[in-house]
Amino acid sequence: MKKKGSIVYKCSSCGYSQPGWLGRCPSCGEWNTLEECIVDPNAASPQLNKAGLATKVKPVPLAKISIQGEGRITTGNAEFDRVLGGGATKRSAVLIGGEPGIGKSTLLIQTAALMLSFGAKILYVSGEESASQIKGRSVRLGLKTDSVEILCTLRLEDILDALDAVNPTVVIIDSIQTVYSAQAGLVPGTVNQLTYCANELIAWVKERDSVLFMTAHVTKDGMIAGPKSLEHMVDTVISFERSNDEVRFLRAMKNRFGSIDELGIFEMEAEGLKCVADPSSLFLTRREGGTPAGVACVPVFEGSRVFVVEIQALTVPAKAAVNRVYSDRIDSARVSRVAAVLEKRAGLKFSDQDLYINVAGGARLTESAIDAALAAALYSARTDMALPEKALVVGELSLAGEIRPVTKLKQRVKTAKEMGFSLIVAPEKEGGAVAVSSVKDLIKALFAK
């Protein structure tokens, strides 16, 4: 019996192993094919586990490493591919988190149906739904998923056996919190279970040209439940969010093979998730008559696309001794800072007002280019004076009251003009925009009449 931790020499051609090194393999006759291996029953590779051997790793000079291009597999879903960075990278693991009922399983079964048309072999592992439920959803959505292999189990060992038998190019685990292994206990969802099971599944795809998609539960704060190390283990972490009952946002929180700035937008319909062809229309309110007070539009960049978003502000007398800020789509600290600049530089008093901030369409805004539009919306709400029709504001606001330049202003102005905005207030004269250098100039440009 081979002792754990001992050294053996294994032929890379036929798999023959023996305790000593030879120049020629006694089994297949090949020369210089015996490689040094360690007897390790707990080797990470499922294939090597059967023989109990793990190849001994040796350091290699960086100069001898060749750069290989990233092989990608398209999902057939334009918005999903955009967030992934142009498609799913081979030998990668993707973790998708979102609240219950948001559409994670729908997104993955639709993706599976699309990838089947490209010749992908798919194994769908479900620990939360039965096979009949998955089949029912597929039929209801009108998907052609007859070739998808379905496995309903919670045991990691069953999943690994199925992976070796099917050898899929796409593996879907729904969800990772339900998977357990007897090696890490009998209760699913614990820290040990999550890290152990995820590590085994990731190790399997890393040795093959496969892609692993795992769904994950989230906490009440919207963060992925479980240990943070789970997010470190995977290559891509995607957050699935909703703004209302129909619109869904797909955003990468981590991506080793692409940008994290891209935003995928879907609408939930009776036929499932549908890619939104014209996202800008989601973030602008269609109304009859003039623009009300407290509303300002701003062009924002999400990855490679420009969206024109409507910021809505409301100020009312504070109901307590201290004013409060109610804003979940824009950081409340940013709102307080912009209000403080207006109070200091424009003479408006906000310290006795409760501030309510909303973003039409439910998008979450983080870039500094929205500062000037937020200031315009707050000023408009406080004075009850509406901005001019078809007006758009962009710029960063400093504590000194300066309107600072923003990146990619040319693309922002171009998109605004294509959408029919006639008055564009910006830090620079770009494409006919009205240039302003301070918050006082901004107020004059918008509210002089």
mmCIF file of N, CA and C in Angstrom, residues 364-430:
data_model
loop_
_atom_site.group_PDB
_atom_site.id
_atom_site.type_symbol
_atom_site.label_atom_id
_atom_site.label_comp_id
_atom_site.label_asym_id
_atom_site.label_seq_id
_atom_site.Cartn_x
_atom_site.Cartn_y
_atom_site.Cartn_z
ATOM 1 N N ARG A 364 -28.360 52.826 -9.685
ATOM 2 C CA ARG A 364 -27.506 53.286 -8.589
ATOM 3 C C ARG A 364 -26.357 54.103 -9.179
ATOM 4 N N LEU A 365 -26.217 55.359 -8.761
ATOM 5 C CA LEU A 365 -25.224 56.268 -9.325
ATOM 6 C C LEU A 365 -24.077 56.476 -8.340
ATOM 7 N N THR A 366 -22.848 56.334 -8.836
ATOM 8 C CA THR A 366 -21.675 56.473 -7.972
ATOM 9 C C THR A 366 -20.636 57.441 -8.502
ATOM 10 N N GLU A 367 -20.635 57.723 -9.800
ATOM 11 C CA GLU A 367 -19.554 58.553 -10.343
ATOM 12 C C GLU A 367 -19.734 60.021 -9.955
ATOM 13 N N SER A 368 -18.602 60.738 -9.904
ATOM 14 C CA SER A 368 -18.613 62.141 -9.459
ATOM 15 C C SER A 368 -19.228 63.084 -10.478
ATOM 16 N N ALA A 369 -19.431 62.646 -11.720
ATOM 17 C CA ALA A 369 -19.985 63.514 -12.760
ATOM 18 C C ALA A 369 -21.437 63.901 -12.489
ATOM 19 N N ILE A 370 -22.078 63.274 -11.513
ATOM 20 C CA ILE A 370 -23.483 63.594 -11.224
ATOM 21 C C ILE A 370 -23.611 64.752 -10.235
ATOM 22 N N ASP A 371 -22.492 65.246 -9.680
ATOM 23 C CA ASP A 371 -22.545 66.261 -8.624
ATOM 24 C C ASP A 371 -23.306 67.508 -9.058
ATOM 25 N N ALA A 372 -22.989 68.022 -10.253
ATOM 26 C CA ALA A 372 -23.604 69.269 -10.712
ATOM 27 C C ALA A 372 -25.108 69.085 -10.914
ATOM 28 N N ALA A 373 -25.514 67.934 -11.473
ATOM 29 C CA ALA A 373 -26.946 67.682 -11.667
ATOM 30 C C ALA A 373 -27.650 67.526 -10.326
ATOM 31 N N LEU A 374 -26.999 66.899 -9.355
ATOM 32 C CA LEU A 374 -27.577 66.771 -8.020
ATOM 33 C C LEU A 374 -27.735 68.143 -7.371
ATOM 34 N N ALA A 375 -26.745 69.007 -7.558
ATOM 35 C CA ALA A 375 -26.838 70.375 -7.031
ATOM 36 C C ALA A 375 -27.981 71.137 -7.682
ATOM 37 N N ALA A 376 -28.141 70.968 -9.009
ATOM 38 C CA ALA A 376 -29.229 71.652 -9.716
ATOM 39 C C ALA A 376 -30.594 71.156 -9.241
ATOM 40 N N ALA A 377 -30.701 69.838 -9.011
ATOM 41 C CA ALA A 377 -31.973 69.284 -8.543
ATOM 42 C C ALA A 377 -32.302 69.783 -7.143
ATOM 43 N N LEU A 378 -31.305 69.836 -6.248
ATOM 44 C CA LEU A 378 -31.534 70.330 -4.890
ATOM 45 C C LEU A 378 -31.904 71.815 -4.893
ATOM 46 N N TYR A 379 -31.205 72.611 -5.706
ATOM 47 C CA TYR A 379 -31.513 74.041 -5.793
ATOM 48 C C TYR A 379 -32.931 74.238 -6.328
ATOM 49 N N SER A 380 -33.289 73.450 -7.349
ATOM 50 C CA SER A 380 -34.622 73.557 -7.942
ATOM 51 C C SER A 380 -35.705 73.185 -6.934
ATOM 52 N N ALA A 381 -35.450 72.107 -6.167
ATOM 53 C CA ALA A 381 -36.436 71.692 -5.171
ATOM 54 C C ALA A 381 -36.583 72.706 -4.059
ATOM 55 N N ARG A 382 -35.467 73.289 -3.639
ATOM 56 C CA ARG A 382 -35.502 74.244 -2.513
ATOM 57 C C ARG A 382 -36.163 75.550 -2.896
ATOM 58 N N THR A 383 -35.956 75.999 -4.131
ATOM 59 C CA THR A 383 -36.516 77.283 -4.575
ATOM 60 C C THR A 383 -37.841 77.116 -5.312
ATOM 61 N N ASP A 384 -38.190 75.846 -5.594
ATOM 62 C CA ASP A 384 -39.415 75.542 -6.340
ATOM 63 C C ASP A 384 -39.388 76.152 -7.733
ATOM 64 N N MET A 385 -38.203 76.245 -8.336
ATOM 65 C CA MET A 385 -38.049 76.711 -9.712
ATOM 66 C C MET A 385 -37.567 75.539 -10.567
ATOM 67 N N ALA A 386 -38.282 75.253 -11.637
ATOM 68 C CA ALA A 386 -37.932 74.125 -12.490
ATOM 69 C C ALA A 386 -36.802 74.483 -13.439
ATOM 70 N N LEU A 387 -36.025 73.479 -13.824
ATOM 71 C CA LEU A 387 -34.992 73.680 -14.821
ATOM 72 C C LEU A 387 -35.647 73.906 -16.181
ATOM 73 N N PRO A 388 -34.938 74.546 -17.123
ATOM 74 C CA PRO A 388 -35.503 74.733 -18.464
ATOM 75 C C PRO A 388 -35.796 73.390 -19.129
ATOM 76 N N GLU A 389 -36.744 73.403 -20.050
ATOM 77 C CA GLU A 389 -37.070 72.188 -20.791
ATOM 78 C C GLU A 389 -35.859 71.724 -21.596
ATOM 79 N N LYS A 390 -35.683 70.407 -21.684
ATOM 80 C CA LYS A 390 -34.591 69.785 -22.435
ATOM 81 C C LYS A 390 -33.226 70.265 -21.967
ATOM 82 N N ALA A 391 -33.102 70.473 -20.653
ATOM 83 C CA ALA A 391 -31.814 70.874 -20.079
ATOM 84 C C ALA A 391 -31.126 69.659 -19.476
ATOM 85 N N LEU A 392 -29.794 69.644 -19.562
ATOM 86 C CA LEU A 392 -29.001 68.540 -19.039
ATOM 87 C C LEU A 392 -27.760 69.108 -18.375
ATOM 88 N N VAL A 393 -27.358 68.558 -17.244
ATOM 89 C CA VAL A 393 -26.249 69.085 -16.449
ATOM 90 C C VAL A 393 -25.252 67.970 -16.177
ATOM 91 N N VAL A 394 -23.965 68.271 -16.291
ATOM 92 C CA VAL A 394 -22.918 67.297 -15.979
ATOM 93 C C VAL A 394 -21.706 68.046 -15.437
ATOM 94 N N GLY A 395 -21.047 67.472 -14.452
ATOM 95 C CA GLY A 395 -19.856 68.092 -13.873
ATOM 96 C C GLY A 395 -19.627 67.619 -12.450
ATOM 97 N N GLU A 396 -18.385 67.695 -12.023
ATOM 98 C CA GLU A 396 -18.028 67.352 -10.646
ATOM 99 C C GLU A 396 -17.983 68.625 -9.811
ATOM 100 N N LEU A 397 -18.469 68.556 -8.580
ATOM 101 C CA LEU A 397 -18.543 69.730 -7.716
ATOM 102 C C LEU A 397 -17.527 69.600 -6.594
ATOM 103 N N SER A 398 -16.650 70.594 -6.494
ATOM 104 C CA SER A 398 -15.660 70.591 -5.414
ATOM 105 C C SER A 398 -16.224 71.299 -4.189
ATOM 106 N N LEU A 399 -15.540 71.161 -3.051
ATOM 107 C CA LEU A 399 -15.987 71.829 -1.829
ATOM 108 C C LEU A 399 -15.875 73.341 -1.930
ATOM 109 N N ALA A 400 -15.026 73.813 -2.824
ATOM 110 C CA ALA A 400 -14.890 75.250 -3.036
ATOM 111 C C ALA A 400 -15.968 75.813 -3.951
ATOM 112 N N GLY A 401 -16.871 74.943 -4.424
ATOM 113 C CA GLY A 401 -17.927 75.415 -5.308
ATOM 114 C C GLY A 401 -17.550 75.424 -6.770
ATOM 115 N N GLU A 402 -16.423 74.796 -7.119
ATOM 116 C CA GLU A 402 -15.985 74.766 -8.515
ATOM 117 C C GLU A 402 -16.663 73.609 -9.247
ATOM 118 N N ILE A 403 -16.976 73.817 -10.516
ATOM 119 C CA ILE A 403 -17.477 72.757 -11.395
ATOM 120 C C ILE A 403 -16.268 72.221 -12.155
ATOM 121 N N ARG A 404 -15.864 71.023 -11.832
ATOM 122 C CA ARG A 404 -14.642 70.446 -12.380
ATOM 123 C C ARG A 404 -14.943 69.569 -13.599
ATOM 124 N N PRO A 405 -13.938 69.416 -14.500
ATOM 125 C CA PRO A 405 -14.132 68.595 -15.716
ATOM 126 C C PRO A 405 -14.379 67.128 -15.380
ATOM 127 N N VAL A 406 -15.025 66.434 -16.310
ATOM 128 C CA VAL A 406 -15.299 65.007 -16.166
ATOM 129 C C VAL A 406 -14.739 64.272 -17.376
ATOM 130 N N THR A 407 -14.568 62.975 -17.243
ATOM 131 C CA THR A 407 -14.030 62.183 -18.339
ATOM 132 C C THR A 407 -15.085 61.938 -19.407
ATOM 133 N N LYS A 408 -14.613 61.737 -20.635
ATOM 134 C CA LYS A 408 -15.458 61.352 -21.779
ATOM 135 C C LYS A 408 -16.633 62.312 -21.969
ATOM 136 N N LEU A 409 -16.345 63.610 -21.854
ATOM 137 C CA LEU A 409 -17.412 64.602 -21.999
ATOM 138 C C LEU A 409 -17.970 64.611 -23.418
ATOM 139 N N LYS A 410 -17.114 64.371 -24.409
ATOM 140 C CA LYS A 410 -17.562 64.397 -25.800
ATOM 141 C C LYS A 410 -18.648 63.363 -26.055
ATOM 142 N N GLN A 411 -18.445 62.138 -25.551
ATOM 143 C CA GLN A 411 -19.460 61.101 -25.743
ATOM 144 C C GLN A 411 -20.745 61.418 -24.991
ATOM 145 N N ARG A 412 -20.612 62.025 -23.805
ATOM 146 C CA ARG A 412 -21.808 62.383 -23.039
ATOM 147 C C ARG A 412 -22.645 63.430 -23.778
ATOM 148 N N VAL A 413 -21.971 64.456 -24.295
ATOM 149 C CA VAL A 413 -22.681 65.524 -25.009
ATOM 150 C C VAL A 413 -23.317 64.976 -26.290
ATOM 151 N N LYS A 414 -22.595 64.112 -26.985
ATOM 152 C CA LYS A 414 -23.126 63.547 -28.230
ATOM 153 C C LYS A 414 -24.401 62.753 -27.967
ATOM 154 N N THR A 415 -24.401 61.929 -26.922
ATOM 155 C CA THR A 415 -25.587 61.146 -26.584
ATOM 156 C C THR A 415 -26.747 62.051 -26.190
ATOM 157 N N ALA A 416 -26.452 63.098 -25.426
ATOM 158 C CA ALA A 416 -27.505 64.032 -25.004
ATOM 159 C C ALA A 416 -28.153 64.720 -26.203
ATOM 160 N N LYS A 417 -27.354 65.115 -27.177
ATOM 161 C CA LYS A 417 -27.902 65.773 -28.370
ATOM 162 C C LYS A 417 -28.752 64.808 -29.177
ATOM 163 N N GLU A 418 -28.303 63.533 -29.265
ATOM 164 C CA GLU A 418 -29.069 62.545 -30.013
ATOM 165 C C GLU A 418 -30.432 62.301 -29.375
ATOM 166 N N MET A 419 -30.524 62.527 -28.053
ATOM 167 C CA MET A 419 -31.793 62.327 -27.348
ATOM 168 C C MET A 419 -32.634 63.587 -27.292
ATOM 169 N N GLY A 420 -32.165 64.666 -27.940
ATOM 170 C CA GLY A 420 -32.979 65.867 -28.069
ATOM 171 C C GLY A 420 -32.765 66.931 -27.018
ATOM 172 N N PHE A 421 -31.709 66.845 -26.190
ATOM 173 C CA PHE A 421 -31.444 67.885 -25.195
ATOM 174 C C PHE A 421 -30.792 69.087 -25.880
ATOM 175 N N SER A 422 -31.386 70.246 -25.678
ATOM 176 C CA SER A 422 -30.922 71.458 -26.366
ATOM 177 C C SER A 422 -30.007 72.314 -25.500
ATOM 178 N N LEU A 423 -30.189 72.277 -24.162
ATOM 179 C CA LEU A 423 -29.352 73.062 -23.254
ATOM 180 C C LEU A 423 -28.505 72.100 -22.434
ATOM 181 N N ILE A 424 -27.194 72.125 -22.707
ATOM 182 C CA ILE A 424 -26.268 71.234 -22.003
ATOM 183 C C ILE A 424 -25.289 72.104 -21.221
ATOM 184 N N VAL A 425 -25.312 71.986 -19.905
ATOM 185 C CA VAL A 425 -24.433 72.767 -19.035
ATOM 186 C C VAL A 425 -23.322 71.842 -18.558
ATOM 187 N N ALA A 426 -22.063 72.210 -18.848
ATOM 188 C CA ALA A 426 -20.916 71.352 -18.571
ATOM 189 C C ALA A 426 -19.718 72.197 -18.166
ATOM 190 N N PRO A 427 -18.656 71.580 -17.665
ATOM 191 C CA PRO A 427 -17.467 72.356 -17.268
ATOM 192 C C PRO A 427 -16.689 72.923 -18.451
ATOM 193 N N GLU A 428 -16.897 72.387 -19.652
ATOM 194 C CA GLU A 428 -16.142 72.827 -20.818
ATOM 195 C C GLU A 428 -17.089 73.043 -21.988
ATOM 196 N N LYS A 429 -16.645 73.865 -22.959
ATOM 197 C CA LYS A 429 -17.425 74.102 -24.169
ATOM 198 C C LYS A 429 -17.165 72.963 -25.149
ATOM 199 N N GLU A 430 -17.973 71.945 -25.051
ATOM 200 C CA GLU A 430 -17.839 70.773 -25.907
ATOM 201 C C GLU A 430 -19.123 70.552 -26.683
#
